Amino acid sequence: MSTIVAGIGASHSTLMNTHWDEVAEDPGALRFRAGLEAARDVLAEARPDTVIIIGSNHFRGMFLDLMPAFTVGVGEVIGAGEADTPKGRLPADTALARTLVDTLSEDFDPAFSLRMQVDHGITHSYQHLVPGLDVPIVPVVVNMFAPPLPSLRRCDALGAAIGRAVREDGQDKRVAVIASGGLSHRLPWPKWYRALSDDDRFLVEAWLEGRDSWQEYEVRRRQIIRAAESDINPDFDARFLAALEKGDLSEFLGLSADDVDRVAGNGAQEIRSWVAMAAAVGPAEGVTHAYAAVPQWLTGMAVASIRPLT
């Protein structure tokens, strides 16, 4: 059987790639970058044969014409390449991916893709955490932005099922699990069914029509995001990270999507990836490598790792 050797949770921000000069002297941003390096060392030390990356898609690979709750890349994995993130075909563990889909289908209804385009919701972690950028990955994309969202309890169950699938796959692989996204932040994104302003309507059009032309929407889309005011809740982030360090996120599982939005922002829906990662790893203890509220990136930026107890 294969073994899960480590779990990593990391916030993502493409602005770290494209606008680093704006925060190059900011202590929080520097802490976050150092935290990524520390987590990268943890991953290198764990020597994974494969990395499962659980993350979101920001309407560059998944669109409102078809929005599954959970999608596993079982064939080609193609980086969208936006904002200096990896572009083109990425190494993929298709055998483990198929095993995940087969196992998850017993209790879930996962979608799968033979040609999955992933954006920074997957590739930011791959770019900054995976040693050598040559370890094959299995992307698991969770719908975190187009309501209705899968509940946090459902994501916890998904993670537990991923863990079982790895441990019962009949192989002898060392597998790491990365959660990409969060923590608290608010994006200037409307609900798709309540587009009120011109910017709202533009974004919903991009989310619906962008399957073959998402790049055409990027300039204005980036301008909208860059113009937004930050809305970060460090207290929520601290509670979440403390619970992760103890290996017990149960206090958060009862939160509804509306609860998360109200307390920590619509971008904090990405804690679903952290919940699923922790459940996949199982009983664990962890360490927070870095946390900083970085208003220039709109986000509570965190990096943490957990190690299984057994």
PDB file of C-alpha atoms in Angstrom:
ATOM      1  CA  MET A   1       0.000   0.000   0.000  1.00  0.00           C
ATOM      2  CA  SER A   2       1.099   3.589  -0.540  1.00  0.00           C
ATOM      3  CA  THR A   3       1.797   5.969   2.326  1.00  0.00           C
ATOM      4  CA  ILE A   4       0.929   9.599   2.872  1.00  0.00           C
ATOM      5  CA  VAL A   5       4.148  11.121   4.141  1.00  0.00           C
ATOM      6  CA  ALA A   6       3.253  14.797   4.583  1.00  0.00           C
ATOM      7  CA  GLY A   7       0.598  17.429   4.181  1.00  0.00           C
ATOM      8  CA  ILE A   8       1.221  21.054   3.261  1.00  0.00           C
ATOM      9  CA  GLY A   9      -1.188  23.980   3.271  1.00  0.00           C
ATOM     10  CA  ALA A  10      -0.231  27.184   1.486  1.00  0.00           C
ATOM     11  CA  SER A  11      -2.017  30.342   0.460  1.00  0.00           C
ATOM     12  CA  HIS A  12      -1.547  31.478  -3.101  1.00  0.00           C
ATOM     13  CA  SER A  13      -1.194  34.860  -4.745  1.00  0.00           C
ATOM     14  CA  THR A  14      -0.113  35.459  -8.307  1.00  0.00           C
ATOM     15  CA  LEU A  15       0.946  38.931  -7.198  1.00  0.00           C
ATOM     16  CA  MET A  16       3.931  37.287  -5.548  1.00  0.00           C
ATOM     17  CA  ASN A  17       5.084  36.418  -9.060  1.00  0.00           C
ATOM     18  CA  THR A  18       4.178  39.599 -10.884  1.00  0.00           C
ATOM     19  CA  HIS A  19       4.337  42.379  -8.280  1.00  0.00           C
ATOM     20  CA  TRP A  20       6.932  41.213  -5.779  1.00  0.00           C
ATOM     21  CA  ASP A  21       8.771  44.520  -6.023  1.00  0.00           C
ATOM     22  CA  GLU A  22       5.804  46.234  -4.340  1.00  0.00           C
ATOM     23  CA  VAL A  23       6.263  44.185  -1.160  1.00  0.00           C
ATOM     24  CA  ALA A  24       9.957  43.316  -1.329  1.00  0.00           C
ATOM     25  CA  GLU A  25      10.589  45.187   1.930  1.00  0.00           C
ATOM     26  CA  ASP A  26       7.366  44.143   3.653  1.00  0.00           C
ATOM     27  CA  PRO A  27       8.110  41.901   6.692  1.00  0.00           C
ATOM     28  CA  GLY A  28       4.917  39.893   6.262  1.00  0.00           C
ATOM     29  CA  ALA A  29       5.529  39.135   2.608  1.00  0.00           C
ATOM     30  CA  LEU A  30       9.109  38.165   3.405  1.00  0.00           C
ATOM     31  CA  ARG A  31       7.877  35.837   6.172  1.00  0.00           C
ATOM     32  CA  PHE A  32       5.501  34.189   3.751  1.00  0.00           C
ATOM     33  CA  ARG A  33       8.206  33.641   1.144  1.00  0.00           C
ATOM     34  CA  ALA A  34      10.476  32.158   3.837  1.00  0.00           C
ATOM     35  CA  GLY A  35       7.576  29.950   4.940  1.00  0.00           C
ATOM     36  CA  LEU A  36       7.212  28.588   1.424  1.00  0.00           C
ATOM     37  CA  GLU A  37      10.911  27.724   1.426  1.00  0.00           C
ATOM     38  CA  ALA A  38      10.566  25.957   4.789  1.00  0.00           C
ATOM     39  CA  ALA A  39       7.593  23.938   3.532  1.00  0.00           C
ATOM     40  CA  ARG A  40       9.484  23.114   0.359  1.00  0.00           C
ATOM     41  CA  ASP A  41      12.253  21.699   2.546  1.00  0.00           C
ATOM     42  CA  VAL A  42       9.688  19.608   4.460  1.00  0.00           C
ATOM     43  CA  LEU A  43       8.416  18.223   1.173  1.00  0.00           C
ATOM     44  CA  ALA A  44      11.913  17.497  -0.106  1.00  0.00           C
ATOM     45  CA  GLU A  45      12.744  15.691   3.117  1.00  0.00           C
ATOM     46  CA  ALA A  46       9.572  13.585   2.788  1.00  0.00           C
ATOM     47  CA  ARG A  47      10.753  12.405  -0.676  1.00  0.00           C
ATOM     48  CA  PRO A  48       7.312  11.981  -2.271  1.00  0.00           C
ATOM     49  CA  ASP A  49       6.918   9.940  -5.430  1.00  0.00           C
ATOM     50  CA  THR A  50       3.664  11.775  -6.154  1.00  0.00           C
ATOM     51  CA  VAL A  51       1.966  14.927  -4.908  1.00  0.00           C
ATOM     52  CA  ILE A  52      -1.806  15.318  -4.766  1.00  0.00           C
ATOM     53  CA  ILE A  53      -2.667  19.027  -5.014  1.00  0.00           C
ATOM     54  CA  ILE A  54      -6.126  19.997  -3.813  1.00  0.00           C
ATOM     55  CA  GLY A  55      -7.050  23.497  -4.922  1.00  0.00           C
ATOM     56  CA  SER A  56      -9.432  25.833  -6.660  1.00  0.00           C
ATOM     57  CA  ASN A  57      -9.869  27.118 -10.176  1.00  0.00           C
ATOM     58  CA  HIS A  58     -10.387  30.827 -10.799  1.00  0.00           C
ATOM     59  CA  PHE A  59     -12.454  30.421 -13.985  1.00  0.00           C
ATOM     60  CA  ARG A  60      -9.512  29.663 -16.236  1.00  0.00           C
ATOM     61  CA  GLY A  61     -10.132  25.938 -16.523  1.00  0.00           C
ATOM     62  CA  MET A  62     -13.607  25.484 -15.039  1.00  0.00           C
ATOM     63  CA  PHE A  63     -16.437  27.695 -16.240  1.00  0.00           C
ATOM     64  CA  LEU A  64     -20.105  28.292 -15.548  1.00  0.00           C
ATOM     65  CA  ASP A  65     -21.133  26.291 -18.592  1.00  0.00           C
ATOM     66  CA  LEU A  66     -20.183  23.209 -16.542  1.00  0.00           C
ATOM     67  CA  MET A  67     -19.128  23.456 -12.884  1.00  0.00           C
ATOM     68  CA  PRO A  68     -18.536  20.168 -11.049  1.00  0.00           C
ATOM     69  CA  ALA A  69     -18.102  20.112  -7.287  1.00  0.00           C
ATOM     70  CA  PHE A  70     -14.998  17.877  -7.479  1.00  0.00           C
ATOM     71  CA  THR A  71     -12.833  17.157 -10.515  1.00  0.00           C
ATOM     72  CA  VAL A  72      -9.759  14.918 -10.761  1.00  0.00           C
ATOM     73  CA  GLY A  73      -7.246  15.262 -13.567  1.00  0.00           C
ATOM     74  CA  VAL A  74      -6.660  11.729 -14.847  1.00  0.00           C
ATOM     75  CA  GLY A  75      -4.808  12.474 -18.090  1.00  0.00           C
ATOM     76  CA  GLU A  76      -2.987  15.547 -19.337  1.00  0.00           C
ATOM     77  CA  VAL A  77      -2.566  18.349 -16.800  1.00  0.00           C
ATOM     78  CA  ILE A  78      -1.954  21.698 -18.483  1.00  0.00           C
ATOM     79  CA  GLY A  79      -0.922  24.852 -16.669  1.00  0.00           C
ATOM     80  CA  ALA A  80      -2.770  27.952 -17.866  1.00  0.00           C
ATOM     81  CA  GLY A  81       0.374  30.005 -17.341  1.00  0.00           C
ATOM     82  CA  GLU A  82      -1.317  33.161 -16.103  1.00  0.00           C
ATOM     83  CA  ALA A  83       0.764  35.633 -14.086  1.00  0.00           C
ATOM     84  CA  ASP A  84       4.073  33.834 -14.568  1.00  0.00           C
ATOM     85  CA  THR A  85       2.822  30.510 -13.226  1.00  0.00           C
ATOM     86  CA  PRO A  86       3.804  27.264 -15.000  1.00  0.00           C
ATOM     87  CA  LYS A  87       2.426  26.961 -18.503  1.00  0.00           C
ATOM     88  CA  GLY A  88       1.924  23.849 -20.575  1.00  0.00           C
ATOM     89  CA  ARG A  89       1.949  20.193 -19.761  1.00  0.00           C
ATOM     90  CA  LEU A  90       2.848  19.198 -16.194  1.00  0.00           C
ATOM     91  CA  PRO A  91       3.998  15.751 -15.053  1.00  0.00           C
ATOM     92  CA  ALA A  92       1.017  13.726 -13.879  1.00  0.00           C
ATOM     93  CA  ASP A  93       0.484  10.461 -12.029  1.00  0.00           C
ATOM     94  CA  THR A  94      -2.400   9.152 -14.109  1.00  0.00           C
ATOM     95  CA  ALA A  95      -2.431   5.744 -12.427  1.00  0.00           C
ATOM     96  CA  LEU A  96      -3.022   7.180  -8.960  1.00  0.00           C
ATOM     97  CA  ALA A  97      -5.507   9.678 -10.397  1.00  0.00           C
ATOM     98  CA  ARG A  98      -7.601   6.870 -11.877  1.00  0.00           C
ATOM     99  CA  THR A  99      -7.441   5.018  -8.577  1.00  0.00           C
ATOM    100  CA  LEU A 100      -8.757   8.116  -6.813  1.00  0.00           C
ATOM    101  CA  VAL A 101     -11.686   8.435  -9.220  1.00  0.00           C
ATOM    102  CA  ASP A 102     -12.557   4.742  -8.923  1.00  0.00           C
ATOM    103  CA  THR A 103     -12.480   4.874  -5.123  1.00  0.00           C
ATOM    104  CA  LEU A 104     -14.225   8.228  -4.758  1.00  0.00           C
ATOM    105  CA  SER A 105     -17.024   7.023  -7.024  1.00  0.00           C
ATOM    106  CA  GLU A 106     -18.159   4.658  -4.279  1.00  0.00           C
ATOM    107  CA  ASP A 107     -19.373   7.570  -2.125  1.00  0.00           C
ATOM    108  CA  PHE A 108     -19.077  10.657  -4.329  1.00  0.00           C
ATOM    109  CA  ASP A 109     -19.780  11.589  -7.923  1.00  0.00           C
ATOM    110  CA  PRO A 110     -16.414  13.009  -8.978  1.00  0.00           C
ATOM    111  CA  ALA A 111     -15.919  14.481 -12.407  1.00  0.00           C
ATOM    112  CA  PHE A 112     -12.733  13.628 -14.238  1.00  0.00           C
ATOM    113  CA  SER A 113     -10.770  15.261 -16.994  1.00  0.00           C
ATOM    114  CA  LEU A 114      -8.426  13.747 -19.558  1.00  0.00           C
ATOM    115  CA  ARG A 115      -7.160  17.233 -20.385  1.00  0.00           C
ATOM    116  CA  MET A 116      -7.420  19.429 -17.310  1.00  0.00           C
ATOM    117  CA  GLN A 117      -6.326  23.039 -17.535  1.00  0.00           C
ATOM    118  CA  VAL A 118      -5.284  24.288 -14.098  1.00  0.00           C
ATOM    119  CA  ASP A 119      -4.527  27.817 -13.018  1.00  0.00           C
ATOM    120  CA  HIS A 120      -2.659  29.212 -10.015  1.00  0.00           C
ATOM    121  CA  GLY A 121      -5.103  27.433  -7.697  1.00  0.00           C
ATOM    122  CA  ILE A 122      -2.960  24.376  -8.469  1.00  0.00           C
ATOM    123  CA  THR A 123       0.190  25.691 -10.156  1.00  0.00           C
ATOM    124  CA  HIS A 124       1.248  28.275  -7.568  1.00  0.00           C
ATOM    125  CA  SER A 125       1.839  25.499  -5.036  1.00  0.00           C
ATOM    126  CA  TYR A 126       3.459  23.312  -7.664  1.00  0.00           C
ATOM    127  CA  GLN A 127       5.762  26.164  -8.667  1.00  0.00           C
ATOM    128  CA  HIS A 128       6.841  27.183  -5.173  1.00  0.00           C
ATOM    129  CA  LEU A 129       6.692  23.950  -3.193  1.00  0.00           C
ATOM    130  CA  VAL A 130       7.397  20.890  -5.328  1.00  0.00           C
ATOM    131  CA  PRO A 131      11.132  20.118  -5.352  1.00  0.00           C
ATOM    132  CA  GLY A 132      12.639  20.129  -8.812  1.00  0.00           C
ATOM    133  CA  LEU A 133       9.254  20.561 -10.524  1.00  0.00           C
ATOM    134  CA  ASP A 134       9.559  16.986 -11.740  1.00  0.00           C
ATOM    135  CA  VAL A 135       7.462  15.087  -9.189  1.00  0.00           C
ATOM    136  CA  PRO A 136       4.203  13.971 -10.859  1.00  0.00           C
ATOM    137  CA  ILE A 137       1.001  15.441  -9.516  1.00  0.00           C
ATOM    138  CA  VAL A 138      -2.658  14.543  -9.218  1.00  0.00           C
ATOM    139  CA  PRO A 139      -4.802  17.708  -9.313  1.00  0.00           C
ATOM    140  CA  VAL A 140      -8.079  17.668  -7.408  1.00  0.00           C
ATOM    141  CA  VAL A 141     -10.080  20.811  -8.143  1.00  0.00           C
ATOM    142  CA  VAL A 142     -12.852  21.751  -5.730  1.00  0.00           C
ATOM    143  CA  ASN A 143     -15.535  24.287  -6.647  1.00  0.00           C
ATOM    144  CA  MET A 144     -14.958  27.095  -4.159  1.00  0.00           C
ATOM    145  CA  PHE A 145     -16.337  30.108  -6.009  1.00  0.00           C
ATOM    146  CA  ALA A 146     -19.575  29.233  -7.843  1.00  0.00           C
ATOM    147  CA  PRO A 147     -22.445  28.617  -5.381  1.00  0.00           C
ATOM    148  CA  PRO A 148     -23.735  26.208  -4.337  1.00  0.00           C
ATOM    149  CA  LEU A 149     -20.436  25.010  -2.853  1.00  0.00           C
ATOM    150  CA  PRO A 150     -19.763  21.578  -1.378  1.00  0.00           C
ATOM    151  CA  SER A 151     -20.003  21.828   2.389  1.00  0.00           C
ATOM    152  CA  LEU A 152     -16.948  21.741   4.610  1.00  0.00           C
ATOM    153  CA  ARG A 153     -18.149  18.404   6.001  1.00  0.00           C
ATOM    154  CA  ARG A 154     -18.367  17.074   2.460  1.00  0.00           C
ATOM    155  CA  CYS A 155     -14.804  18.241   1.790  1.00  0.00           C
ATOM    156  CA  ASP A 156     -13.656  16.573   4.999  1.00  0.00           C
ATOM    157  CA  ALA A 157     -15.252  13.326   3.821  1.00  0.00           C
ATOM    158  CA  LEU A 158     -13.650  13.773   0.402  1.00  0.00           C
ATOM    159  CA  GLY A 159     -10.227  14.103   2.001  1.00  0.00           C
ATOM    160  CA  ALA A 160     -10.759  11.016   4.129  1.00  0.00           C
ATOM    161  CA  ALA A 161     -11.733   9.085   0.993  1.00  0.00           C
ATOM    162  CA  ILE A 162      -8.593  10.321  -0.793  1.00  0.00           C
ATOM    163  CA  GLY A 163      -6.535   9.063   2.128  1.00  0.00           C
ATOM    164  CA  ARG A 164      -8.182   5.640   1.981  1.00  0.00           C
ATOM    165  CA  ALA A 165      -7.663   5.436  -1.769  1.00  0.00           C
ATOM    166  CA  VAL A 166      -3.945   6.126  -1.407  1.00  0.00           C
ATOM    167  CA  ARG A 167      -3.489   3.635   1.392  1.00  0.00           C
ATOM    168  CA  GLU A 168      -5.407   0.908  -0.455  1.00  0.00           C
ATOM    169  CA  ASP A 169      -4.007   1.453  -3.952  1.00  0.00           C
ATOM    170  CA  GLY A 170      -1.875  -1.698  -3.948  1.00  0.00           C
ATOM    171  CA  GLN A 171       1.243   0.311  -4.768  1.00  0.00           C
ATOM    172  CA  ASP A 172       4.239   1.333  -2.699  1.00  0.00           C
ATOM    173  CA  LYS A 173       4.401   5.056  -3.269  1.00  0.00           C
ATOM    174  CA  ARG A 174       5.254   7.909  -0.957  1.00  0.00           C
ATOM    175  CA  VAL A 175       2.496  10.476  -1.442  1.00  0.00           C
ATOM    176  CA  ALA A 176       2.293  14.055  -0.205  1.00  0.00           C
ATOM    177  CA  VAL A 177      -0.877  16.146  -0.184  1.00  0.00           C
ATOM    178  CA  ILE A 178      -0.852  19.907  -0.758  1.00  0.00           C
ATOM    179  CA  ALA A 179      -3.766  22.231  -0.026  1.00  0.00           C
ATOM    180  CA  SER A 180      -3.688  25.449  -2.031  1.00  0.00           C
ATOM    181  CA  GLY A 181      -5.661  28.580  -1.209  1.00  0.00           C
ATOM    182  CA  GLY A 182      -7.026  30.806   1.535  1.00  0.00           C
ATOM    183  CA  LEU A 183      -6.922  31.884   4.232  1.00  0.00           C
ATOM    184  CA  SER A 184      -9.169  34.887   4.938  1.00  0.00           C
ATOM    185  CA  HIS A 185      -9.686  37.263   2.040  1.00  0.00           C
ATOM    186  CA  ARG A 186     -12.388  38.857  -0.013  1.00  0.00           C
ATOM    187  CA  LEU A 187     -12.347  39.023  -3.794  1.00  0.00           C
ATOM    188  CA  PRO A 188     -14.447  41.600  -5.687  1.00  0.00           C
ATOM    189  CA  TRP A 189     -16.439  38.774  -7.233  1.00  0.00           C
ATOM    190  CA  PRO A 190     -20.220  38.742  -7.479  1.00  0.00           C
ATOM    191  CA  LYS A 191     -22.428  35.743  -7.039  1.00  0.00           C
ATOM    192  CA  TRP A 192     -23.135  34.576 -10.589  1.00  0.00           C
ATOM    193  CA  TYR A 193     -26.883  34.963 -10.094  1.00  0.00           C
ATOM    194  CA  ARG A 194     -26.635  38.487  -8.626  1.00  0.00           C
ATOM    195  CA  ALA A 195     -24.529  40.585 -11.000  1.00  0.00           C
ATOM    196  CA  LEU A 196     -25.382  44.190 -10.122  1.00  0.00           C
ATOM    197  CA  SER A 197     -22.645  46.459 -11.467  1.00  0.00           C
ATOM    198  CA  ASP A 198     -20.888  46.671 -14.827  1.00  0.00           C
ATOM    199  CA  ASP A 199     -17.858  44.975 -13.278  1.00  0.00           C
ATOM    200  CA  ASP A 200     -20.098  42.212 -11.911  1.00  0.00           C
ATOM    201  CA  ARG A 201     -21.614  41.569 -15.293  1.00  0.00           C
ATOM    202  CA  PHE A 202     -18.199  41.604 -16.954  1.00  0.00           C
ATOM    203  CA  LEU A 203     -16.875  38.983 -14.528  1.00  0.00           C
ATOM    204  CA  VAL A 204     -19.896  36.707 -14.917  1.00  0.00           C
ATOM    205  CA  GLU A 205     -19.540  36.958 -18.693  1.00  0.00           C
ATOM    206  CA  ALA A 206     -15.856  35.998 -18.356  1.00  0.00           C
ATOM    207  CA  TRP A 207     -16.779  33.038 -16.146  1.00  0.00           C
ATOM    208  CA  LEU A 208     -19.369  31.812 -18.634  1.00  0.00           C
ATOM    209  CA  GLU A 209     -17.755  32.588 -21.973  1.00  0.00           C
ATOM    210  CA  GLY A 210     -14.085  32.158 -21.169  1.00  0.00           C
ATOM    211  CA  ARG A 211     -13.539  28.503 -21.980  1.00  0.00           C
ATOM    212  CA  ASP A 212     -11.854  29.303 -25.298  1.00  0.00           C
ATOM    213  CA  SER A 213     -10.958  32.920 -24.635  1.00  0.00           C
ATOM    214  CA  TRP A 214     -10.229  33.477 -20.939  1.00  0.00           C
ATOM    215  CA  GLN A 215      -7.074  35.426 -21.807  1.00  0.00           C
ATOM    216  CA  GLU A 216      -9.175  38.119 -23.474  1.00  0.00           C
ATOM    217  CA  TYR A 217     -10.701  38.996 -20.109  1.00  0.00           C
ATOM    218  CA  GLU A 218      -7.474  39.095 -18.123  1.00  0.00           C
ATOM    219  CA  VAL A 219      -6.529  42.782 -18.299  1.00  0.00           C
ATOM    220  CA  ARG A 220      -9.783  44.201 -16.957  1.00  0.00           C
ATOM    221  CA  ARG A 221     -10.203  41.290 -14.595  1.00  0.00           C
ATOM    222  CA  ARG A 222      -6.785  41.974 -13.043  1.00  0.00           C
ATOM    223  CA  GLN A 223      -7.627  45.680 -12.791  1.00  0.00           C
ATOM    224  CA  ILE A 224     -10.816  44.884 -10.872  1.00  0.00           C
ATOM    225  CA  ILE A 225      -8.941  42.704  -8.410  1.00  0.00           C
ATOM    226  CA  ARG A 226      -6.088  45.183  -7.963  1.00  0.00           C
ATOM    227  CA  ALA A 227      -8.582  47.960  -7.184  1.00  0.00           C
ATOM    228  CA  ALA A 228     -10.275  46.006  -4.390  1.00  0.00           C
ATOM    229  CA  GLU A 229      -9.828  46.856  -0.708  1.00  0.00           C
ATOM    230  CA  SER A 230      -8.390  44.148   1.507  1.00  0.00           C
ATOM    231  CA  ASP A 231     -10.645  42.399   4.015  1.00  0.00           C
ATOM    232  CA  ILE A 232      -8.545  40.058   6.147  1.00  0.00           C
ATOM    233  CA  ASN A 233      -9.457  38.471   9.503  1.00  0.00           C
ATOM    234  CA  PRO A 234      -6.219  37.503  11.299  1.00  0.00           C
ATOM    235  CA  ASP A 235      -8.156  36.193  14.319  1.00  0.00           C
ATOM    236  CA  PHE A 236     -10.011  33.667  12.167  1.00  0.00           C
ATOM    237  CA  ASP A 237      -6.767  32.664  10.482  1.00  0.00           C
ATOM    238  CA  ALA A 238      -4.996  32.207  13.828  1.00  0.00           C
ATOM    239  CA  ARG A 239      -7.780  29.947  15.131  1.00  0.00           C
ATOM    240  CA  PHE A 240      -7.734  27.893  11.959  1.00  0.00           C
ATOM    241  CA  LEU A 241      -3.953  27.432  11.988  1.00  0.00           C
ATOM    242  CA  ALA A 242      -3.929  26.548  15.699  1.00  0.00           C
ATOM    243  CA  ALA A 243      -6.552  23.866  15.069  1.00  0.00           C
ATOM    244  CA  LEU A 244      -4.559  22.515  12.120  1.00  0.00           C
ATOM    245  CA  GLU A 245      -1.428  22.281  14.253  1.00  0.00           C
ATOM    246  CA  LYS A 246      -3.380  20.123  16.693  1.00  0.00           C
ATOM    247  CA  GLY A 247      -4.701  17.988  13.850  1.00  0.00           C
ATOM    248  CA  ASP A 248      -8.344  18.801  14.570  1.00  0.00           C
ATOM    249  CA  LEU A 249     -10.358  21.083  12.270  1.00  0.00           C
ATOM    250  CA  SER A 250     -13.715  19.768  13.510  1.00  0.00           C
ATOM    251  CA  GLU A 251     -14.784  23.131  14.972  1.00  0.00           C
ATOM    252  CA  PHE A 252     -14.890  24.580  11.457  1.00  0.00           C
ATOM    253  CA  LEU A 253     -16.818  21.801   9.730  1.00  0.00           C
ATOM    254  CA  GLY A 254     -20.211  23.102  10.772  1.00  0.00           C
ATOM    255  CA  LEU A 255     -19.678  26.496   9.147  1.00  0.00           C
ATOM    256  CA  SER A 256     -21.882  27.155   6.149  1.00  0.00           C
ATOM    257  CA  ALA A 257     -20.602  28.943   3.066  1.00  0.00           C
ATOM    258  CA  ASP A 258     -22.461  32.046   4.257  1.00  0.00           C
ATOM    259  CA  ASP A 259     -20.792  31.760   7.666  1.00  0.00           C
ATOM    260  CA  VAL A 260     -17.349  31.620   6.066  1.00  0.00           C
ATOM    261  CA  ASP A 261     -18.137  34.539   3.766  1.00  0.00           C
ATOM    262  CA  ARG A 262     -19.378  36.684   6.646  1.00  0.00           C
ATOM    263  CA  VAL A 263     -16.490  35.953   9.018  1.00  0.00           C
ATOM    264  CA  ALA A 264     -13.511  35.533   6.679  1.00  0.00           C
ATOM    265  CA  GLY A 265     -14.543  36.593   3.174  1.00  0.00           C
ATOM    266  CA  ASN A 266     -15.569  34.811  -0.002  1.00  0.00           C
ATOM    267  CA  GLY A 267     -11.950  33.899  -0.739  1.00  0.00           C
ATOM    268  CA  ALA A 268     -11.784  31.987   2.532  1.00  0.00           C
ATOM    269  CA  GLN A 269     -14.029  29.368   0.931  1.00  0.00           C
ATOM    270  CA  GLU A 270     -10.658  27.951  -0.146  1.00  0.00           C
ATOM    271  CA  ILE A 271     -10.193  26.520   3.355  1.00  0.00           C
ATOM    272  CA  ARG A 272     -12.028  23.566   1.795  1.00  0.00           C
ATOM    273  CA  SER A 273      -8.710  22.462   0.335  1.00  0.00           C
ATOM    274  CA  TRP A 274      -7.036  22.616   3.771  1.00  0.00           C
ATOM    275  CA  VAL A 275      -9.883  20.641   5.343  1.00  0.00           C
ATOM    276  CA  ALA A 276      -9.631  17.946   2.653  1.00  0.00           C
ATOM    277  CA  MET A 277      -5.827  17.799   2.932  1.00  0.00           C
ATOM    278  CA  ALA A 278      -5.939  17.361   6.711  1.00  0.00           C
ATOM    279  CA  ALA A 279      -8.557  14.610   6.416  1.00  0.00           C
ATOM    280  CA  ALA A 280      -6.469  12.815   3.778  1.00  0.00           C
ATOM    281  CA  VAL A 281      -3.387  12.844   6.008  1.00  0.00           C
ATOM    282  CA  GLY A 282      -5.384  11.645   9.019  1.00  0.00           C
ATOM    283  CA  PRO A 283      -4.241  11.967  12.637  1.00  0.00           C
ATOM    284  CA  ALA A 284      -1.364  14.408  12.537  1.00  0.00           C
ATOM    285  CA  GLU A 285       0.462  17.202  14.244  1.00  0.00           C
ATOM    286  CA  GLY A 286       1.645  20.313  12.507  1.00  0.00           C
ATOM    287  CA  VAL A 287       3.574  23.532  12.488  1.00  0.00           C
ATOM    288  CA  THR A 288       2.811  26.927  11.016  1.00  0.00           C
ATOM    289  CA  HIS A 289       5.836  28.069   9.045  1.00  0.00           C
ATOM    290  CA  ALA A 290       4.528  31.565   8.360  1.00  0.00           C
ATOM    291  CA  TYR A 291       1.495  33.781   8.624  1.00  0.00           C
ATOM    292  CA  ALA A 292       1.031  37.372   7.539  1.00  0.00           C
ATOM    293  CA  ALA A 293      -1.894  39.541   6.636  1.00  0.00           C
ATOM    294  CA  VAL A 294      -0.704  41.047   3.363  1.00  0.00           C
ATOM    295  CA  PRO A 295      -3.183  43.736   2.255  1.00  0.00           C
ATOM    296  CA  GLN A 296      -1.360  44.280  -1.049  1.00  0.00           C
ATOM    297  CA  TRP A 297      -2.306  40.672  -1.884  1.00  0.00           C
ATOM    298  CA  LEU A 298      -5.775  41.004  -0.268  1.00  0.00           C
ATOM    299  CA  THR A 299      -5.108  37.819   1.708  1.00  0.00           C
ATOM    300  CA  GLY A 300      -4.157  36.236   5.007  1.00  0.00           C
ATOM    301  CA  MET A 301      -1.096  34.397   3.717  1.00  0.00           C
ATOM    302  CA  ALA A 302      -0.188  31.194   5.534  1.00  0.00           C
ATOM    303  CA  VAL A 303       2.074  28.195   5.122  1.00  0.00           C
ATOM    304  CA  ALA A 304       1.824  25.146   7.361  1.00  0.00           C
ATOM    305  CA  SER A 305       2.802  21.503   7.307  1.00  0.00           C
ATOM    306  CA  ILE A 306       1.474  18.453   9.086  1.00  0.00           C
ATOM    307  CA  ARG A 307       2.988  15.027   9.559  1.00  0.00           C
ATOM    308  CA  PRO A 308       0.986  11.864  10.161  1.00  0.00           C
ATOM    309  CA  LEU A 309       1.257  10.467  13.677  1.00  0.00           C
ATOM    310  CA  THR A 310       1.552   6.883  12.482  1.00  0.00           C
TER     311      THR A 310
END
